[in-house]
Coordinates of C-alpha atoms in Angstrom, one line a residue:
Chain A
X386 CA 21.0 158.7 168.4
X387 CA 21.3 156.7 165.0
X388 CA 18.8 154.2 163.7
X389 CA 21.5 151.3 165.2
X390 CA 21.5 152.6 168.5
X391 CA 17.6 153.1 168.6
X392 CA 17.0 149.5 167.8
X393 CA 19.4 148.1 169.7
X394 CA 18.4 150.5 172.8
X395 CA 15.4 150.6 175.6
X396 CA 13.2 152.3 172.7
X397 CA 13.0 149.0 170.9
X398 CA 10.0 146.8 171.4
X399 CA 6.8 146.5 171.7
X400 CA 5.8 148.2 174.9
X401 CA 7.2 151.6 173.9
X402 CA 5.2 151.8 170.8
X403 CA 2.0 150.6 173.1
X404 CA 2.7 153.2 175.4
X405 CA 2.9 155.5 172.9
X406 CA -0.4 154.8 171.2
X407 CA -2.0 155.4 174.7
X408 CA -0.3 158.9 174.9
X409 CA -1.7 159.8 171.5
X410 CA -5.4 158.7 172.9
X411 CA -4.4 160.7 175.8
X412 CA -3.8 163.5 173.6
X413 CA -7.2 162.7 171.6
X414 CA -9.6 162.3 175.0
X415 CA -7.7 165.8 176.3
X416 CA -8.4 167.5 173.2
X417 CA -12.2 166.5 172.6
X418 CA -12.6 167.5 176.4
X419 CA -11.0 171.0 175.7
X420 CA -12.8 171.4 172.3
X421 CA -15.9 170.1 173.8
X422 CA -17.9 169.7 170.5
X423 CA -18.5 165.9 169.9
X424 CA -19.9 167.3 166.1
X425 CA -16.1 168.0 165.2
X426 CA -14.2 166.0 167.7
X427 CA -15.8 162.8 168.9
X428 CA -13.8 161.9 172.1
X429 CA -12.4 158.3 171.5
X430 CA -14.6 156.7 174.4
X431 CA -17.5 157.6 171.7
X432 CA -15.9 156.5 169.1
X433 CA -15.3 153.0 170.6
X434 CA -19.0 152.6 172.1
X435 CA -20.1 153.2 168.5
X436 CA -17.8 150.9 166.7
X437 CA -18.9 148.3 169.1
X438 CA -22.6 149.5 168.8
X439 CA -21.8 148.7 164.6
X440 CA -20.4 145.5 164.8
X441 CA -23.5 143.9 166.4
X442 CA -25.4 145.4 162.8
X443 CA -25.8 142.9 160.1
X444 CA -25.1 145.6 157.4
X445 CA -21.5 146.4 159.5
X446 CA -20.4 142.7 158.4
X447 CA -21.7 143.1 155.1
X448 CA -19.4 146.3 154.4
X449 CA -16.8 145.0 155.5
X450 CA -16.6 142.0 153.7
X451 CA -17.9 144.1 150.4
X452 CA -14.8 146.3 150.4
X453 CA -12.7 143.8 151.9
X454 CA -13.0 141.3 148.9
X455 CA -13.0 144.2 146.3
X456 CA -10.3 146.1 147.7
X457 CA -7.9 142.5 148.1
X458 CA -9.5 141.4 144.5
X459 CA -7.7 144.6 143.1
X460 CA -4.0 144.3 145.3
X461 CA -3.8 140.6 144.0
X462 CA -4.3 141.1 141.0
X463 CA -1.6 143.8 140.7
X464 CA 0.4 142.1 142.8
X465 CA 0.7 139.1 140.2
X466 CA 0.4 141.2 137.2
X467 CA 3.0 143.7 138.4
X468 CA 5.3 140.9 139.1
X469 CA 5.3 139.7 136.0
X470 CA 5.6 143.0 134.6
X471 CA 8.4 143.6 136.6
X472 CA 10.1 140.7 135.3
X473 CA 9.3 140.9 132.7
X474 CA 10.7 144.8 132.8
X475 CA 13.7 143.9 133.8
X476 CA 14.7 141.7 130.9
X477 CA 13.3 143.1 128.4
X478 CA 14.0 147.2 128.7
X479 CA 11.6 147.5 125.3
X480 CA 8.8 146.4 127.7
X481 CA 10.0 148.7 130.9
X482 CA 10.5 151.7 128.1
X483 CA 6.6 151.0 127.0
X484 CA 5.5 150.9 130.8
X485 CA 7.0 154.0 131.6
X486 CA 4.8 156.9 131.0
X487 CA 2.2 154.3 132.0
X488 CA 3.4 153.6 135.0
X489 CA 4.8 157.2 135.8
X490 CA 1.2 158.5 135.0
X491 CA -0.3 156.3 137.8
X492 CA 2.3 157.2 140.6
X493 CA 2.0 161.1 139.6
X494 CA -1.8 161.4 138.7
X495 CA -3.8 162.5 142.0
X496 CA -6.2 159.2 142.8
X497 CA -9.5 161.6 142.9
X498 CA -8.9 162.3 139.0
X499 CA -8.6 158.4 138.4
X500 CA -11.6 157.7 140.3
X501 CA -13.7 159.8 138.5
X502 CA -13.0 159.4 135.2
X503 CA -13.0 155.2 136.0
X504 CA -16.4 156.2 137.4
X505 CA -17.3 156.8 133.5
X506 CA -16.2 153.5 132.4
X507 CA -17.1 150.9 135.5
X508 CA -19.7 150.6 137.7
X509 CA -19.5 151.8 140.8
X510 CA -19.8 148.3 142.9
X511 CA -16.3 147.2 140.9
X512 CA -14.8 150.7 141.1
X513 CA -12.5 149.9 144.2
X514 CA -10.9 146.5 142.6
X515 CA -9.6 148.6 139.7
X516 CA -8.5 151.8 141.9
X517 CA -6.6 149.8 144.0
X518 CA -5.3 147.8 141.2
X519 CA -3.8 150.9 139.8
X520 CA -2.5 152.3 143.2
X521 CA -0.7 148.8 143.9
X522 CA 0.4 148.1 140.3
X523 CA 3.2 150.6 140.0
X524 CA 4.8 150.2 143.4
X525 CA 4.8 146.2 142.8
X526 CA 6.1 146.9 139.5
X527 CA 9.2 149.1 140.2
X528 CA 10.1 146.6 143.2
X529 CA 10.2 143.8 141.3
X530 CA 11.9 145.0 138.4
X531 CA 14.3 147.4 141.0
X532 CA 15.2 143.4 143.4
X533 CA 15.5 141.4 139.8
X534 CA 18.1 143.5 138.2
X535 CA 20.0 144.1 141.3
X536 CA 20.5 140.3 140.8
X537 CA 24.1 139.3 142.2
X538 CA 25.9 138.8 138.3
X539 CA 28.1 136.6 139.8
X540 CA 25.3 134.1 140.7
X541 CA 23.9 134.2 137.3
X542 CA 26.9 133.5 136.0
X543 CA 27.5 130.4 138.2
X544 CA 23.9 129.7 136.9
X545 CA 24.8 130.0 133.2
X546 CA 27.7 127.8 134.2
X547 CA 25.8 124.8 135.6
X548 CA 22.9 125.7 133.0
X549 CA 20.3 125.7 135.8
X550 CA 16.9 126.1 134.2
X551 CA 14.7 128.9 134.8
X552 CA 12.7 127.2 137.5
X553 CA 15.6 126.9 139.1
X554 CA 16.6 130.2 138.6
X555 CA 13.7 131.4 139.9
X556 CA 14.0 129.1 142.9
X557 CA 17.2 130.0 144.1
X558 CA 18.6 132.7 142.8
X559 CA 15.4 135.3 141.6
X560 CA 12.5 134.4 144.7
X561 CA 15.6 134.7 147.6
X562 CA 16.8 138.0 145.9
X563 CA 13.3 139.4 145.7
X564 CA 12.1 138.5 149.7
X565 CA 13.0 142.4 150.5
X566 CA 11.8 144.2 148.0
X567 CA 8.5 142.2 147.7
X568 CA 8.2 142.2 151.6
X569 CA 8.5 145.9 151.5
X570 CA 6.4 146.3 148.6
X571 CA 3.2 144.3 149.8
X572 CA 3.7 146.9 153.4
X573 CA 3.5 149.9 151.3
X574 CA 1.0 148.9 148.6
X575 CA -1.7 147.4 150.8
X576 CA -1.8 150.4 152.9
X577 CA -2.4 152.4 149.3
X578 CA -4.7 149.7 148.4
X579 CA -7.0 150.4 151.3
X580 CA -6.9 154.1 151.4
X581 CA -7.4 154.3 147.1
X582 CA -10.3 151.8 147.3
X583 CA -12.0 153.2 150.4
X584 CA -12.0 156.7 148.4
X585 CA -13.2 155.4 145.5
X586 CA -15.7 154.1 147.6
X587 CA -16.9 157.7 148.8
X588 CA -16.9 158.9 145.6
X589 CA -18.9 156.4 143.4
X590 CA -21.1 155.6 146.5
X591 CA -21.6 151.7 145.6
X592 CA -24.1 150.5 147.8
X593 CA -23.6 148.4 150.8
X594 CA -19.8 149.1 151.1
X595 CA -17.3 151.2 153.7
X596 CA -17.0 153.8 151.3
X597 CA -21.3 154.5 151.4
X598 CA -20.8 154.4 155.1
X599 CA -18.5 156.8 155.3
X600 CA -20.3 159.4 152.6
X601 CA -23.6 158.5 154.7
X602 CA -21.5 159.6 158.1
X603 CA -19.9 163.3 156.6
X604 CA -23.7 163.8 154.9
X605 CA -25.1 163.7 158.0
X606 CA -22.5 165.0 160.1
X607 CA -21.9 161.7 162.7
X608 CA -18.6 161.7 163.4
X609 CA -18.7 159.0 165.7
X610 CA -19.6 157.0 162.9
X611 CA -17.0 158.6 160.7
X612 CA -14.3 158.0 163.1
X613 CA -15.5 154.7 164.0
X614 CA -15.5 153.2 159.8
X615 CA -12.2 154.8 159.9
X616 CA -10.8 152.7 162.6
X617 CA -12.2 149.9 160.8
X618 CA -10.5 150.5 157.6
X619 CA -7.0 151.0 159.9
X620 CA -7.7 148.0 161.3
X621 CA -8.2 145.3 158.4
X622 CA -5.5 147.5 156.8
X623 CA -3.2 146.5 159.8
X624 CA -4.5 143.0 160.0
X625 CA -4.5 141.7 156.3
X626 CA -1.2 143.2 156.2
X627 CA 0.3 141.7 159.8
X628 CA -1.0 138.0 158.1
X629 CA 0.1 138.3 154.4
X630 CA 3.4 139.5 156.1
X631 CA 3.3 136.4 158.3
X632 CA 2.2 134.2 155.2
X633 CA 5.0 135.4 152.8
X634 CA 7.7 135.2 155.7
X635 CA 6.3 131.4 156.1
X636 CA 6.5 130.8 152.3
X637 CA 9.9 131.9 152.5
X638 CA 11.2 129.4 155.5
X639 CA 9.3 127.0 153.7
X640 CA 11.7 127.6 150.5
X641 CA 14.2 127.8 152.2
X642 CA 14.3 124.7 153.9
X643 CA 13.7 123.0 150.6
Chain B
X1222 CA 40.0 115.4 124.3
X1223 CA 42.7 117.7 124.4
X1224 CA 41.8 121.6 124.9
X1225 CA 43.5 124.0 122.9
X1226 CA 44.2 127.6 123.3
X1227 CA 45.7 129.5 120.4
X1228 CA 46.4 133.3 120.6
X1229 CA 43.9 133.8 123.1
X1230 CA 43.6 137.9 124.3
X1231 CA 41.3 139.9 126.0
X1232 CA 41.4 143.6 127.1
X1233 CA 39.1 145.5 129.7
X1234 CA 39.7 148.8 128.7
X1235 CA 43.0 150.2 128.6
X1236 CA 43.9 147.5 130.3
X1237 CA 45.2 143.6 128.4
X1238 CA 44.8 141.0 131.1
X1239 CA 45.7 138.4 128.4
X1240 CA 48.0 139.0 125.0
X1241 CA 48.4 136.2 122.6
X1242 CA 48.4 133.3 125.2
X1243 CA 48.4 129.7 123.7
X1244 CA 48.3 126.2 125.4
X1245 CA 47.4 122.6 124.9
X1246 CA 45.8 121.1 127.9
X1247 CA 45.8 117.2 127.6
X1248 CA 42.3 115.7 128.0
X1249 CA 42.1 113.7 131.3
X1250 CA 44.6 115.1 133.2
X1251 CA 44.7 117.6 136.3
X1252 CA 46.8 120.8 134.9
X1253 CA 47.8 123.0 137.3
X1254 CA 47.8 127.2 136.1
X1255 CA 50.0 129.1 138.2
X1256 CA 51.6 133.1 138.0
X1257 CA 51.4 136.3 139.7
X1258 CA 48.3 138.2 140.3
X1259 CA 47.1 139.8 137.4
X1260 CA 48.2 137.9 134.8
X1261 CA 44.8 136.5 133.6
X1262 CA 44.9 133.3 135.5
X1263 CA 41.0 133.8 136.2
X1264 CA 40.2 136.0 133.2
X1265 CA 41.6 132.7 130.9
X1266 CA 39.2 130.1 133.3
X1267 CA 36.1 133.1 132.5
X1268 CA 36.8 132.4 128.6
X1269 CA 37.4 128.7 129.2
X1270 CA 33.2 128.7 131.1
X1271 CA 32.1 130.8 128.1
X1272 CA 31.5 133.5 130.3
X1273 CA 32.4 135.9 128.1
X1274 CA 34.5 135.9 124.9
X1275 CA 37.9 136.3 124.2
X1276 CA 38.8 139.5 122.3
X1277 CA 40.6 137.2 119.3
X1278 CA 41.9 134.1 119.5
X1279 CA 40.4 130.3 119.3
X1280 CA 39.4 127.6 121.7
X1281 CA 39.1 124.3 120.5
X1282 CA 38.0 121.1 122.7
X1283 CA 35.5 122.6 125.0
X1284 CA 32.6 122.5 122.1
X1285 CA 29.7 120.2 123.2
X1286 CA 31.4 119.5 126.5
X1287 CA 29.6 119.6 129.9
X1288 CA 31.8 122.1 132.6
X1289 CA 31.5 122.3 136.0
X1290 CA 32.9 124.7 137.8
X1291 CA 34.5 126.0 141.3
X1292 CA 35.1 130.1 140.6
X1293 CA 37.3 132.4 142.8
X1294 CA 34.5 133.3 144.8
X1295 CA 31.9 130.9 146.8
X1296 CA 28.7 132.2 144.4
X1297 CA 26.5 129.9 146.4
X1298 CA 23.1 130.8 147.4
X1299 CA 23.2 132.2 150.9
X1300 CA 20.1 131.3 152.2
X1301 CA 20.1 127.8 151.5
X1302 CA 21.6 124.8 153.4
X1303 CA 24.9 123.3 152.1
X1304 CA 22.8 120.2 150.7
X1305 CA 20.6 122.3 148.8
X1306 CA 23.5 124.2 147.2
X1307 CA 25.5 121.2 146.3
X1308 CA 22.3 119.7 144.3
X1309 CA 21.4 122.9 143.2
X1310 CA 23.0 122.3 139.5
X1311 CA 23.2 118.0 139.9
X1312 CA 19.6 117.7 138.4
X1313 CA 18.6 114.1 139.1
X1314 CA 21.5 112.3 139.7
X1315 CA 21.9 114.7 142.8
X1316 CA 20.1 113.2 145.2
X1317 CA 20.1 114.2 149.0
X1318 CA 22.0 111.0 150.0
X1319 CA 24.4 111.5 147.2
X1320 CA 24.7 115.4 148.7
X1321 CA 25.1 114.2 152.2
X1322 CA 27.8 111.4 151.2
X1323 CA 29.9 113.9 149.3
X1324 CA 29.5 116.9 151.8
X1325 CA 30.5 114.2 154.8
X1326 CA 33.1 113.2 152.8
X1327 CA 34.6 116.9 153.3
X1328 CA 33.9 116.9 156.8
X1329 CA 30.3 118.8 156.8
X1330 CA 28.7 116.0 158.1
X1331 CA 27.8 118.4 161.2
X1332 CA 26.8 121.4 159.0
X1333 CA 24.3 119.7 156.2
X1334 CA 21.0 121.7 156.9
X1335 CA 22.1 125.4 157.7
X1336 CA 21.9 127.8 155.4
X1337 CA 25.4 128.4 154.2
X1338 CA 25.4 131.9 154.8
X1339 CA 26.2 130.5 158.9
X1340 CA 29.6 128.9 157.7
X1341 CA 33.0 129.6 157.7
X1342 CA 35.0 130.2 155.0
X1343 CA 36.6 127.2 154.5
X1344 CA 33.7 125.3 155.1
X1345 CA 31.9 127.0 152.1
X1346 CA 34.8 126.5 150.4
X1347 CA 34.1 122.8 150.4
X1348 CA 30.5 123.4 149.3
X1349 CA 31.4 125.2 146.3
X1350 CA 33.5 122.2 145.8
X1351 CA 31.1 119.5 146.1
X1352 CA 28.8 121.4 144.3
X1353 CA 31.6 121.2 141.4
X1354 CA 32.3 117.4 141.4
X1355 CA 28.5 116.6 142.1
X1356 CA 27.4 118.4 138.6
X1357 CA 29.5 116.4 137.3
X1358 CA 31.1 117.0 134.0
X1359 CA 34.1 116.2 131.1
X1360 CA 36.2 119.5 132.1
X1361 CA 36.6 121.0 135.5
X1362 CA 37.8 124.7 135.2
X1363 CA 38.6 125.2 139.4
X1364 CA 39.8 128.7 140.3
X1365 CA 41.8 128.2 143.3
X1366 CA 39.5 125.3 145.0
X1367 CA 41.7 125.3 148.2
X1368 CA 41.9 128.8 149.4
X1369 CA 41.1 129.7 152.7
X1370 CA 41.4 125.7 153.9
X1371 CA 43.9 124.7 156.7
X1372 CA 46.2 122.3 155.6
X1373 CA 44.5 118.9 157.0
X1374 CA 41.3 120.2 154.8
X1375 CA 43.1 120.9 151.8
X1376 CA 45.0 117.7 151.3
X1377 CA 41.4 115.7 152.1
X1378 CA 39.5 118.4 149.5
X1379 CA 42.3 117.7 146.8
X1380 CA 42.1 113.9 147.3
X1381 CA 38.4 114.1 146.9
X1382 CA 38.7 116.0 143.7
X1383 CA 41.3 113.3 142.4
X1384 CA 39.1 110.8 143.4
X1385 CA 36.0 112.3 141.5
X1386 CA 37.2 113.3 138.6
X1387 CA 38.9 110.8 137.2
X1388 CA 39.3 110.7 133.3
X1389 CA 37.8 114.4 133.5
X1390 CA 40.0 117.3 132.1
X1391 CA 41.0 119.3 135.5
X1392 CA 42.4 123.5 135.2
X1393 CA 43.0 124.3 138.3
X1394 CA 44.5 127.7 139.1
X1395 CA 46.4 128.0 142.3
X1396 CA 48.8 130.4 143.7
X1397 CA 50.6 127.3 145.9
X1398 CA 53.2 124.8 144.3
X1399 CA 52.1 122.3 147.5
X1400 CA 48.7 123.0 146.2
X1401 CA 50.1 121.3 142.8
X1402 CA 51.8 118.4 144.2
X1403 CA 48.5 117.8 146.6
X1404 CA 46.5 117.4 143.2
X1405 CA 49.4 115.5 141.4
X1406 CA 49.3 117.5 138.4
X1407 CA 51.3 119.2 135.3
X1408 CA 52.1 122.6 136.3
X1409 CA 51.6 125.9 133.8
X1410 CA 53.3 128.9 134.4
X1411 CA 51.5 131.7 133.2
X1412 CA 53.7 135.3 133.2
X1413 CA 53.3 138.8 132.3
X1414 CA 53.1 139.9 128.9
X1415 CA 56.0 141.7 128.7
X1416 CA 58.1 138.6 129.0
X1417 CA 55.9 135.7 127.4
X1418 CA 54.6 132.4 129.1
X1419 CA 56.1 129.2 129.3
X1420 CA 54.9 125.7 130.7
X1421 CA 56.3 122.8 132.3
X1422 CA 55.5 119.1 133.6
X1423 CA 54.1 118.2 130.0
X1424 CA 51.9 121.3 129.1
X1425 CA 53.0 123.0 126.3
X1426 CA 52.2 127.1 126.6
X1427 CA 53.4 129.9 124.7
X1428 CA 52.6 133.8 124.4
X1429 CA 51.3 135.5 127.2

């Protein structure tokens, strides 16, 4: 069945994928019963009594919004700096020739050997902002640079034509060319941002965040707790992304109706 | 001012799209460029928008000049409504009533706000077209302005391009000689190099 046909067929929606995600906590509750050893499989019932058991603790709230605001500190700022790098990459090829080994050295370096040699430099309480940064910075970078130079010509030409400034440029021809590629960018790279800062997190131990949480939970083997953090990093992955998604669609109707 | 085309070629490749072509079109008037496909009709407009340069050859008239522009293709922004388009290059003078007058004007009084991307072809047609005459400008280079219109449209598209651009220098190619009488202008015959160009109806044209 091809991709068309999928999409178009009685796969599509919502309430196969929900049906799905119950099968694969099927899966997980059968396999913790067969295992029976809560120490290496906590059953998701567990899992779910301790993550509520954690949000009615002061010091949950506090972890979440440390590594929330570091982790989003870092992915904005790569997301502005790596669009303007990307622009400015795809003007200038001096500037996407200097960026390369750069950038190339970020996507192919494992994020471990980053962390710890970051570690030297930064504290460890600011250690996720930049990790993430350096995660998100490349795959903003490429898209931007990739959706600007595949440009339509013939519209920039009818811009040189009417001598349409670059604000307007940008406007009309540059931001409405970029909507996929930025769209898809932001899904990948905040995803990245979260796993990259969260590991940083473990590594460099800053106190009071996600990270220490998870370190404290493998330390003293409670996997409840492990799983549990874990479910909360999914989820404010899933749910920062599902509202800058939202938020950028909305920007986009908004310019559009300009 | 008159525009003036002396020896004008270009080449892509292998291939010469225009050899030694010459022409005087007077300023003011609507001249009408006509010839078989292929024989630099829209390569000579490209030179004429500055688009790209000719390989040798000289252009005199156009310098300092404001051109607006209708090309063979729509090149309108897709996600936009038809008003936004058409203001897109009128800076201030462009105004949304101005937009709406001139788009009603060519019967898209019903299709204003959707992005153009939901029109037909001959409906975007007419926004490229008010998007030309609402610039505004001394020379209109118009690379076939009524293609894909049904014949009603056409003869109230060309009367609205008469009626705007007055005193303006009009080069309009077309492939239609009812497209020529509709605009009421001099006609140029462009032909292949092999067997030179001539012009008629008060342009003057020579090479090829």
């Amino acid at each position: 069945m091809g991709r068309k046909e999928w999409e178009k067929g009685k796969w599509a929606g919502k309430a196969p994928r929900l049906l799905s995600a119950l099968l694969a906590l099927a899966v997980w509750q059968v396999g913790a019963l067969l295992l029976n050893q809560p120490i290496l499989l906590a059953p998701p019932g567990e899992v779910l009594a301790r993550l509520v058991a954690l949000c009615f603790t002061g010091g949950f709230w506090l972890a979440v919004g440390f590594s929330f605001t570091r982790i989003l500190t870092g992915f904005f700022a790569a997301l502005l700096i790596g669009t303007v790098l990307g622009i400015a990459g795809s003007r200038l090829p001096l500037i996407d020739i200097l960026l390369w080994p750069y950038i190339a050295a970020i996507k192919s370096a494992p994020v471990a050997s980053f962390i710890i040699l970051c570690l030297i430099w930064l504290s460890a309480a600011n250690l996720s902002i930049f990790i993430a940064f350096l995660m998100v910075l490349p795959v903003i970078y490429n898209n931007v640079r990739q959706g600007i130079l595949g440009t339509d010509p013939q519209l920039l030409e009818m811009a040189a034509v009417f001598r349409l400034g670059f604000g307007r440029r940008l406007l009309f021809i540059y931001l409405p060319q970029l909507k996929p590629y930025v769209v898809s960018a932001c899904g990948a790279a905040l995803g990245m941002s979260w796993k990259a800062g969260v590991a940083a997190e473990v590594i460099g131990i800053p106190t009071g965040s996600i990270g220490e949480r998870l370190y404290e939970a493998k330390v003293h083997l409670l996997i409840p707790d492990l799983f549990a953090w874990t479910a909360v990093v999914i989820l404010a992955s899933v749910l920062f992304e599902k509202l800058l998604l939202a938020a950028l669609r909305k920007a986009y109707d908004r310019l559009e109706k300009i | 001012m008159d525009i003036t085309v002396t020896d004008l070629s270009k080449a892509y490749g292998e291939k010469t799209v225009l050899r030694s072509f010459s022409a005087v079109f007077p300023g003011g008037q609507t001249v009408c460029v006509m010839g078989d496909s292929g024989v630099g009709k829209t390569t000579l407009l490209h030179i004429l928008m500055g688009l790209f340069p000719a390989d040798s050859g000289s252009i005199r008239g156009l310098e300092n000049r404001r051109i607006s522009a209708v090309f063979q293709e729509d090149r309108l922004c897709e996600s936009f409504s038809a008003v936004t388009n058409v203001r897109l290059p009128g800076g201030q003078g462009a105004s949304r009533e101005r937009a709406i007058a001139h788009l009603s004007a060519l019967g898209l009084a019903n299709s204003l706000s959707q992005p153009v991307r939901e029109l037909s072809g001959g409906m975007r047609r007419r926004v490229a077209v008010a998007r030309a005459i609402l610039a505004g400008g001394e020379v209109f280079l118009l690379d076939e302005p009524l293609n894909g219109l049904d014949e009603q449209s056409k003869a109230t598209t060309a009367a609205y391009i008469l009626e705007h651009t007055k005193g303006a220098g009009v080069i309009m190619v077309t492939h239609s000689r009812a497209e020529v009488e509709l605009m009421n202008g001099s006609l140029l015959l462009m032909r292949d190099a092999g067997g030179g160009v001539y012009g008629a109806g008060g342009v003057s044209a020579s090479g090829a």
